[in-house]
mmCIF file of C-alpha atoms in Angstrom:
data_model
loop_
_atom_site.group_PDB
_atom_site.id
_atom_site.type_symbol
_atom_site.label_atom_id
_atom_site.label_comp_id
_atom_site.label_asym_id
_atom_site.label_seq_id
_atom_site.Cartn_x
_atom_site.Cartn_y
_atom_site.Cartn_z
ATOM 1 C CA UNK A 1 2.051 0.125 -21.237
ATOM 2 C CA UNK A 2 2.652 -1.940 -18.517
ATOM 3 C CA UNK A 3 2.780 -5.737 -19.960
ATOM 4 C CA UNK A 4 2.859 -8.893 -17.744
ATOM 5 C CA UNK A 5 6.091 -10.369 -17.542
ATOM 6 C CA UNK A 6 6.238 -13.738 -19.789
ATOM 7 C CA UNK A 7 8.552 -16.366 -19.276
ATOM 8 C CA UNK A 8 11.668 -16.215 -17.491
ATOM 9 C CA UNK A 9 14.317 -15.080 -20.355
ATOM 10 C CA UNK A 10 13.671 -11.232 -19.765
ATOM 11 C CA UNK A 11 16.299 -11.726 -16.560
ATOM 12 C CA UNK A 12 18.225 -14.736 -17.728
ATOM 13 C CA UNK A 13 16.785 -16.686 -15.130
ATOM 14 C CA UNK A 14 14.843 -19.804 -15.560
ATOM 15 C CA UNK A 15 11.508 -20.472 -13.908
ATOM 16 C CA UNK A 16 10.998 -23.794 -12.236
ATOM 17 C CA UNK A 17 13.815 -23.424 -10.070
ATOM 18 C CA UNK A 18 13.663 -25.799 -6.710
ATOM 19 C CA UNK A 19 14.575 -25.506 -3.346
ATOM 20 C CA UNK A 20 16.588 -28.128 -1.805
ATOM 21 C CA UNK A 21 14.484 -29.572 1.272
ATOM 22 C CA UNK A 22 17.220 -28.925 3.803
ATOM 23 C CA UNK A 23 15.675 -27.968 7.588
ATOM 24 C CA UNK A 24 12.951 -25.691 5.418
ATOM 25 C CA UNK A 25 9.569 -26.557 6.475
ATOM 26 C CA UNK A 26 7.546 -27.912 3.383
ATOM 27 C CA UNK A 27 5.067 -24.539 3.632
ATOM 28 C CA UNK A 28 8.584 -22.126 3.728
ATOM 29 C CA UNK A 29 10.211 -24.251 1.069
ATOM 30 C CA UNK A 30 7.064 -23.695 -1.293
ATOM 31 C CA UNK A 31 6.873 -20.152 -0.338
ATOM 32 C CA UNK A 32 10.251 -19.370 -1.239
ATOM 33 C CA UNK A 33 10.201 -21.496 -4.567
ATOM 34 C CA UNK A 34 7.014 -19.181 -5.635
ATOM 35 C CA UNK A 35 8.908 -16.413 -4.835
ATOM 36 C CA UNK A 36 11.953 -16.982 -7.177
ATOM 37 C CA UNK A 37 10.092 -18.206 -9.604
ATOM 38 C CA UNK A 38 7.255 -15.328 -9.862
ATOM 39 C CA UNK A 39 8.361 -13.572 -13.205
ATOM 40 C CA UNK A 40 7.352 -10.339 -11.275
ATOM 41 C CA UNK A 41 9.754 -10.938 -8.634
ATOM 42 C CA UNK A 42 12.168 -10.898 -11.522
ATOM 43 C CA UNK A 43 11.018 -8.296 -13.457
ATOM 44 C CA UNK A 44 11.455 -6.296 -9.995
ATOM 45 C CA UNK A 45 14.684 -7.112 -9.619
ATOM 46 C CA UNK A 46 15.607 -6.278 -13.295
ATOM 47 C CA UNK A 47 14.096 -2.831 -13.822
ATOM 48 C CA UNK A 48 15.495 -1.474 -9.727
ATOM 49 C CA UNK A 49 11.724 -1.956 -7.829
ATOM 50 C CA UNK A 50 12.420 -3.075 -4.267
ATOM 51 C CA UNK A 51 9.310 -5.586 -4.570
ATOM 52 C CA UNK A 52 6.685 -6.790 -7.134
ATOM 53 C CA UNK A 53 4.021 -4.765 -5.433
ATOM 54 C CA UNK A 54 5.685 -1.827 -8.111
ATOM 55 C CA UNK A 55 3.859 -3.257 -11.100
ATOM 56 C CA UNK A 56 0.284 -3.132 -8.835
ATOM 57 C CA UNK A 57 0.534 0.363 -8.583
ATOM 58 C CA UNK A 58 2.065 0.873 -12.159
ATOM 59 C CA UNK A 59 -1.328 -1.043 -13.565
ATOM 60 C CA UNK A 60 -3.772 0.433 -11.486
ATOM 61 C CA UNK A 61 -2.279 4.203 -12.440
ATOM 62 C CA UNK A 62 -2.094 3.171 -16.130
ATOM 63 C CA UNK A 63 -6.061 2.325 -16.208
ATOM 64 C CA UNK A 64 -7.097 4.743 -13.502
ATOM 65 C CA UNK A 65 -3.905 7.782 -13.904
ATOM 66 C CA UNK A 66 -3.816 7.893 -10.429
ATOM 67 C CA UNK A 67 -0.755 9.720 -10.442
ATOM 68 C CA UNK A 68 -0.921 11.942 -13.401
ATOM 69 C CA UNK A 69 -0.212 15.513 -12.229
ATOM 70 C CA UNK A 70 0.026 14.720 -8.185
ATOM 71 C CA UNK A 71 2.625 17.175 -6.569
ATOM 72 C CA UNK A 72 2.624 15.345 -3.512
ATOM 73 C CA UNK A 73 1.969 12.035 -2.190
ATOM 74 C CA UNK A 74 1.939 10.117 1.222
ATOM 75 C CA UNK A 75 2.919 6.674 0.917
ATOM 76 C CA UNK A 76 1.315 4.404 4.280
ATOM 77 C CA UNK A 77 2.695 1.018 5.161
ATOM 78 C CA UNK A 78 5.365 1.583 3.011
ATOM 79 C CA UNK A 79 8.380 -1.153 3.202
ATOM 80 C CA UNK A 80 10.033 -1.868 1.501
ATOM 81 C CA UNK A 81 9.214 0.835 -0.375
ATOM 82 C CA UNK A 82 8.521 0.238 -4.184
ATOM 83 C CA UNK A 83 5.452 2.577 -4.209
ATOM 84 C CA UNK A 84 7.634 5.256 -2.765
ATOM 85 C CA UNK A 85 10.362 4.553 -5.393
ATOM 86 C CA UNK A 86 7.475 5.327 -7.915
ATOM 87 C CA UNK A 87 6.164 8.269 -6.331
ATOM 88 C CA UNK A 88 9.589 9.685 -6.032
ATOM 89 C CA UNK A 89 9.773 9.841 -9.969
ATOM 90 C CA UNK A 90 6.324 10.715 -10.936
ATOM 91 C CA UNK A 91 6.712 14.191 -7.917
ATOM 92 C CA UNK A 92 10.550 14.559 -9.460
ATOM 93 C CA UNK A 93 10.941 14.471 -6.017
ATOM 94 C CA UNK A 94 14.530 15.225 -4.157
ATOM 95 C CA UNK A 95 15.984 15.289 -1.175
ATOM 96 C CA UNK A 96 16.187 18.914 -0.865
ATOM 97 C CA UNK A 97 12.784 19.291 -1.606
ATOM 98 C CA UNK A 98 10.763 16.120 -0.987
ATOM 99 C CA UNK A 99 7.701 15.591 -2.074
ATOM 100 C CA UNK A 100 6.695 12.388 -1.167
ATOM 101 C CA UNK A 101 6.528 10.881 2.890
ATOM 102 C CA UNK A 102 6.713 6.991 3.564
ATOM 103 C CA UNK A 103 5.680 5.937 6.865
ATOM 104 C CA UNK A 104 6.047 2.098 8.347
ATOM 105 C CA UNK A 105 6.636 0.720 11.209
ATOM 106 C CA UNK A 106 9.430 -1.337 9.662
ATOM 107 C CA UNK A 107 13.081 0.123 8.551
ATOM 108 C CA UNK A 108 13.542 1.435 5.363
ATOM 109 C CA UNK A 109 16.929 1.715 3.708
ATOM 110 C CA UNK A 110 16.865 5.494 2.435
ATOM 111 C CA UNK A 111 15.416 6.359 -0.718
ATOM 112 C CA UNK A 112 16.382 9.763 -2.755
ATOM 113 C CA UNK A 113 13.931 11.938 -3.093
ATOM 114 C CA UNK A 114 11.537 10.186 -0.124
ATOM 115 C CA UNK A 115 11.189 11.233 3.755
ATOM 116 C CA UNK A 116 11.062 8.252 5.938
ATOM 117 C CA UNK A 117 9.150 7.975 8.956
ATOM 118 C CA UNK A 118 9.681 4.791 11.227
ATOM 119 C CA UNK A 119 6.672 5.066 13.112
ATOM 120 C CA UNK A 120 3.141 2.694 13.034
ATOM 121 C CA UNK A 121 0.495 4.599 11.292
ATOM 122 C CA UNK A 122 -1.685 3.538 13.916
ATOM 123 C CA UNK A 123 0.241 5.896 16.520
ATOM 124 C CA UNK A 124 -1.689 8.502 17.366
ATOM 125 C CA UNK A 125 1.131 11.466 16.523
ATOM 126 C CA UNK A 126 1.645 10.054 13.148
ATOM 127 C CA UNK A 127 -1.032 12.487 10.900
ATOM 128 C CA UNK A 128 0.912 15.264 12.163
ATOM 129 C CA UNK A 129 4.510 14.010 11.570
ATOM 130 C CA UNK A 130 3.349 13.100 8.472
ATOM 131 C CA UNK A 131 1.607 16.442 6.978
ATOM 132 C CA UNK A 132 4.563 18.347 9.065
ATOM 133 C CA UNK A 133 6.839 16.270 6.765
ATOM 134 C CA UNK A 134 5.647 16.908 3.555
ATOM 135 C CA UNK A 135 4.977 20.381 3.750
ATOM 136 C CA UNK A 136 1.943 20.634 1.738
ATOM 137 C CA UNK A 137 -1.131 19.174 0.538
ATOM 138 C CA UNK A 138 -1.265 15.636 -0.755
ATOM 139 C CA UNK A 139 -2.741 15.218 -4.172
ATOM 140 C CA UNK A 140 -2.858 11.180 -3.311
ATOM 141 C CA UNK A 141 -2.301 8.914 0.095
ATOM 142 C CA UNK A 142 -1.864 5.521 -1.242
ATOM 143 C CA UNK A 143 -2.182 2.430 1.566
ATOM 144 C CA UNK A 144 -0.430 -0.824 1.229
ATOM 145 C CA UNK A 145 -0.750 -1.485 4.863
ATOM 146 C CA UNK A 146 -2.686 -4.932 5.797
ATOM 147 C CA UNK A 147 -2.424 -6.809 9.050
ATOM 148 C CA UNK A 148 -0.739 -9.930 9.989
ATOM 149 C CA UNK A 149 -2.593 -13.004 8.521
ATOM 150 C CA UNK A 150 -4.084 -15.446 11.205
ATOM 151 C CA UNK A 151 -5.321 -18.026 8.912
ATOM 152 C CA UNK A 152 -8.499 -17.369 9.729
ATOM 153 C CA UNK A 153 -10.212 -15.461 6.583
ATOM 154 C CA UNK A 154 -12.680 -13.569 7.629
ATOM 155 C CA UNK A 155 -10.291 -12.227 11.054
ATOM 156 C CA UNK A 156 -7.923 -11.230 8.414
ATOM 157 C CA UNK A 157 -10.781 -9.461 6.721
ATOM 158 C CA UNK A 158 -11.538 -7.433 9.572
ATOM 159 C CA UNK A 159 -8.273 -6.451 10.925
ATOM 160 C CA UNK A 160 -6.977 -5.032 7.709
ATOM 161 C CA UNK A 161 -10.305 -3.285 6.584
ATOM 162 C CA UNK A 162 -9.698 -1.401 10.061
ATOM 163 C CA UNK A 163 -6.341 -0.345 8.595
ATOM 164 C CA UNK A 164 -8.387 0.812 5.652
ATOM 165 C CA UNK A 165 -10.654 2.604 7.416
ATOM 166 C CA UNK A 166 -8.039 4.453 9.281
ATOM 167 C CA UNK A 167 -6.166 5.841 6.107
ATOM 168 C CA UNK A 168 -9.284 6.892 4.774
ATOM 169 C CA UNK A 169 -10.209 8.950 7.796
ATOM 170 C CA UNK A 170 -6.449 10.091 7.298
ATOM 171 C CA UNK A 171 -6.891 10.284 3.389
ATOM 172 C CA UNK A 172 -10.376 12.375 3.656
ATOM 173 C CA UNK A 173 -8.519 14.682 6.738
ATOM 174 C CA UNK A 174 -5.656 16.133 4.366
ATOM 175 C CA UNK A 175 -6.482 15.456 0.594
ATOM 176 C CA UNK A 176 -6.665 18.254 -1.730
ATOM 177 C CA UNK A 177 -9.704 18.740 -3.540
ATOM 178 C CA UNK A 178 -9.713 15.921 -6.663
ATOM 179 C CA UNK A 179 -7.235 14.049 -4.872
ATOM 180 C CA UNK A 180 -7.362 9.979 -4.932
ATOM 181 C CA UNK A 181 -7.002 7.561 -2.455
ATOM 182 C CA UNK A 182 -5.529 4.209 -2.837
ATOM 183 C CA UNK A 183 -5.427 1.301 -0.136
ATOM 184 C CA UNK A 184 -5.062 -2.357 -0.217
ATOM 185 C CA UNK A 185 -7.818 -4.491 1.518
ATOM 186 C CA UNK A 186 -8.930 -8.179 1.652
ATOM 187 C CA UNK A 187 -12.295 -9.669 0.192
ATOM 188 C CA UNK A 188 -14.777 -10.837 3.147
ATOM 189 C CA UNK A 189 -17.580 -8.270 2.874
ATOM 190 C CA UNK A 190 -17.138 -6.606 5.809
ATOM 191 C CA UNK A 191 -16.960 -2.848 4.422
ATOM 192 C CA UNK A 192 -20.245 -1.292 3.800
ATOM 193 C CA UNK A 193 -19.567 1.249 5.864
ATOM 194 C CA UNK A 194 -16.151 2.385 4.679
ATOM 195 C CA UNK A 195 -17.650 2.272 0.934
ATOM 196 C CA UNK A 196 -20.701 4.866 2.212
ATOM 197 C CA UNK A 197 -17.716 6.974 3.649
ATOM 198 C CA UNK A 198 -16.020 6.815 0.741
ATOM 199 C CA UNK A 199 -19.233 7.259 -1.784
ATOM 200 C CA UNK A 200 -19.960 10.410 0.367
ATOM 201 C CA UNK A 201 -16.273 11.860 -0.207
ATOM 202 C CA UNK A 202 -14.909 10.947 -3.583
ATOM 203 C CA UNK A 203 -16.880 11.026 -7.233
ATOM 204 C CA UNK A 204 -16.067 7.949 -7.639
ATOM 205 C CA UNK A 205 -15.460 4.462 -5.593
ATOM 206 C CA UNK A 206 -13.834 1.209 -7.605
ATOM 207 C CA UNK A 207 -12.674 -2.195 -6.651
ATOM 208 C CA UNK A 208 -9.625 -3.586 -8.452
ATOM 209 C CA UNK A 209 -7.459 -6.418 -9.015
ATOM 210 C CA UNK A 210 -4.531 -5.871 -10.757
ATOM 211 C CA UNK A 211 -3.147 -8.500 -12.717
ATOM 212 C CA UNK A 212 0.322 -8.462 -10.769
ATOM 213 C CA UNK A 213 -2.276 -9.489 -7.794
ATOM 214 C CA UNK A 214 -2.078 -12.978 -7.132
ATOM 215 C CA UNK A 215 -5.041 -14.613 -8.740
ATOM 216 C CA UNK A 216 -5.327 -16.920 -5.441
ATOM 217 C CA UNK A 217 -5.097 -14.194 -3.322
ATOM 218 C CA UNK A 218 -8.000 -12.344 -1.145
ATOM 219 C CA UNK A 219 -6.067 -9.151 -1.395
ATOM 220 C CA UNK A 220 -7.793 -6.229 -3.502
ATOM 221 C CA UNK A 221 -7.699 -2.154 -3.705
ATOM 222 C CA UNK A 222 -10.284 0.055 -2.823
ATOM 223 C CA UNK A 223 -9.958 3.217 -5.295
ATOM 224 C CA UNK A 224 -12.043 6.446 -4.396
ATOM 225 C CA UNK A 225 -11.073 9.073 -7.230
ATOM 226 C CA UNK A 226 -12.061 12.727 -7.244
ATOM 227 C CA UNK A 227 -11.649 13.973 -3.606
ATOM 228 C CA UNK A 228 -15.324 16.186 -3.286
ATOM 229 C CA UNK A 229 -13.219 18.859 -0.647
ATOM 230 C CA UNK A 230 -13.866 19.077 2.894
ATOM 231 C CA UNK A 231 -17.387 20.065 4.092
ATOM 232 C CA UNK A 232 -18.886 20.208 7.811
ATOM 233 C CA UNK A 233 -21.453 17.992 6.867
ATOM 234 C CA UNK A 234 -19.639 14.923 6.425
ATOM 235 C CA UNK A 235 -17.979 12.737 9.165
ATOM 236 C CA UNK A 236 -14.827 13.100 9.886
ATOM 237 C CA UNK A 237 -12.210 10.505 11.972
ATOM 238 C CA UNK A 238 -13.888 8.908 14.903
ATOM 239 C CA UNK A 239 -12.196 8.634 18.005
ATOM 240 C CA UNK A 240 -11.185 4.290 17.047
ATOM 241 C CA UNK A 241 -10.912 2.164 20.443
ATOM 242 C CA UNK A 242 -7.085 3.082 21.317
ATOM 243 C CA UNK A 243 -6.992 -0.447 23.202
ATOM 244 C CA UNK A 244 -7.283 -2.722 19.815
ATOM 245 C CA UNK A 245 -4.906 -0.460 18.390
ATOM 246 C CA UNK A 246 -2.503 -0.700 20.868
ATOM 247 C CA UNK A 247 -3.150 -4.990 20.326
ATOM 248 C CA UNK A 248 -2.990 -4.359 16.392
ATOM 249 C CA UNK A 249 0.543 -2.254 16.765
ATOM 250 C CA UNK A 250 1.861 -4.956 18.905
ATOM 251 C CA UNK A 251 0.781 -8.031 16.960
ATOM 252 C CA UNK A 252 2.156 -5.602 13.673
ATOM 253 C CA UNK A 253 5.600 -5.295 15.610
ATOM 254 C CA UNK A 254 5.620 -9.042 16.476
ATOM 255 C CA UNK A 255 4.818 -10.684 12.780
ATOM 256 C CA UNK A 256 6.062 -7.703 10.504
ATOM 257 C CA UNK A 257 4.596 -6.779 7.119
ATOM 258 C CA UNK A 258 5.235 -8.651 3.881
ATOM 259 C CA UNK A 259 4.629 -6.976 0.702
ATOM 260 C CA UNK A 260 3.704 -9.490 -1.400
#
């Protein structure tokens, strides 16, 4: 079972721990003293996860056993690369015969058992690269991909549902029959269509907050279990606007991704 981390004993450090002011903005000093002090942060540290966003994944496959029986998985806005570590052992992946492909934009240090594509999702060669890469059906594409905050909440919204809707065109293209489809998005309403899409592909369409979510946070998951199989009467990836894009990949390349 995967139990919220209590307290701050379990890796010998103490929570509460300040940042001296310095030449840190108030905002960055704040930042960085939740981020020390997050017992997930150290839990992550403790048990080898390259980010919190490990114990996400762990509690939504505990609940939803996500990842019981895949073969393969594709892993999309992967840095640093926690989902992938996870993957890696659930596949008893290797490097001589992979079984799970991690795509971002950013670099990733290696990771055994994981191929690594530095390339932006939103290129319009990545699908290929990516199913050349793995060799074989995906049993589940998860998505922690999620465009660079503006401050401005519904904007936010928009731009990362559009990442959403992209690896769900992607997911629907290459899933194996049963498969599952994971991928991060933020509340704001603005996905009626992408939960039709969804409804009309998978047996079953979820919301969910894991507790290793933020409570303050906007950021959810969209879960469609039970991939129906591919059939001529459903849509299939529209040709998106290769101009906003273009604007999303550059703004991407300019602010980065945090996993949070």
């Amino acid at each position: 079972m995967t139990k919220p981390p209590i307290g701050g004993n379990r890796t010998g450090r103490k929570l509460g721990q300040k940042v001296k002011k310095g030449k840190l903005k108030a905002s960055s000093r704040r930042w960085i003293e939740r981020h020390i002090n997050d017992p997930y942060v150290q839990r992550a540290q403790l048990e080898g996860y390259r980010a919190r966003a490990a114990f996400k994944l762990l509690e939504i496959d505990e609940k939803h056993k996500i990842m019981s029986g895949a073969m393969r998985i594709i892993d999309l806005g992967a840095a640093p690369g926690s989902w992938s570590q996870i993957a890696a052992k659930v596949t008893n992946s290797t490097d001589d015969d992979p079984k799970v492909v991690a795509i971002d934009f950013l670099e990733l240090d290696p990771l055994a058992g994981v191929h690594i594509l530095q390339l932006d999702f939103l290129d319009p060669s990545a699908p290929d690269r990516l199913m050349a890469a793995l060799g074989g059906t995906p049993d589940l594409v998860l998505s922690d991909m999620a465009a660079p905050t503006t401050g401005h909440r519904q904007t936010d919204h928009i731009r990362t549902m559009h990442l959403c809707e992209v690896a769900a065109y992607f997911a629907i293209d290459v899933l194996a029959e049963g498969g599952h489809f994971l991928a991060k998005t933020f509340q704001g309403g603005a996905e009626r269509e992408l939960l039709t899409l969804l409804k009309q592909n998978f047996k079953q369409v979820i919301h969910v907050k894991p507790a290793a979510s933020r409570a303050e946070s906007v950021e959810m998951f969209l879960l469609a279990k039970g991939f129906k199989g591919r059939h001529p009467d459903r849509p299939t990836r529209p040709d998106f606007n290769a101009e906003d894009d273009a604007d999303m990949r550059d703004d991407r390349e300019m602010a980065g991704e945090n996993e949070d």
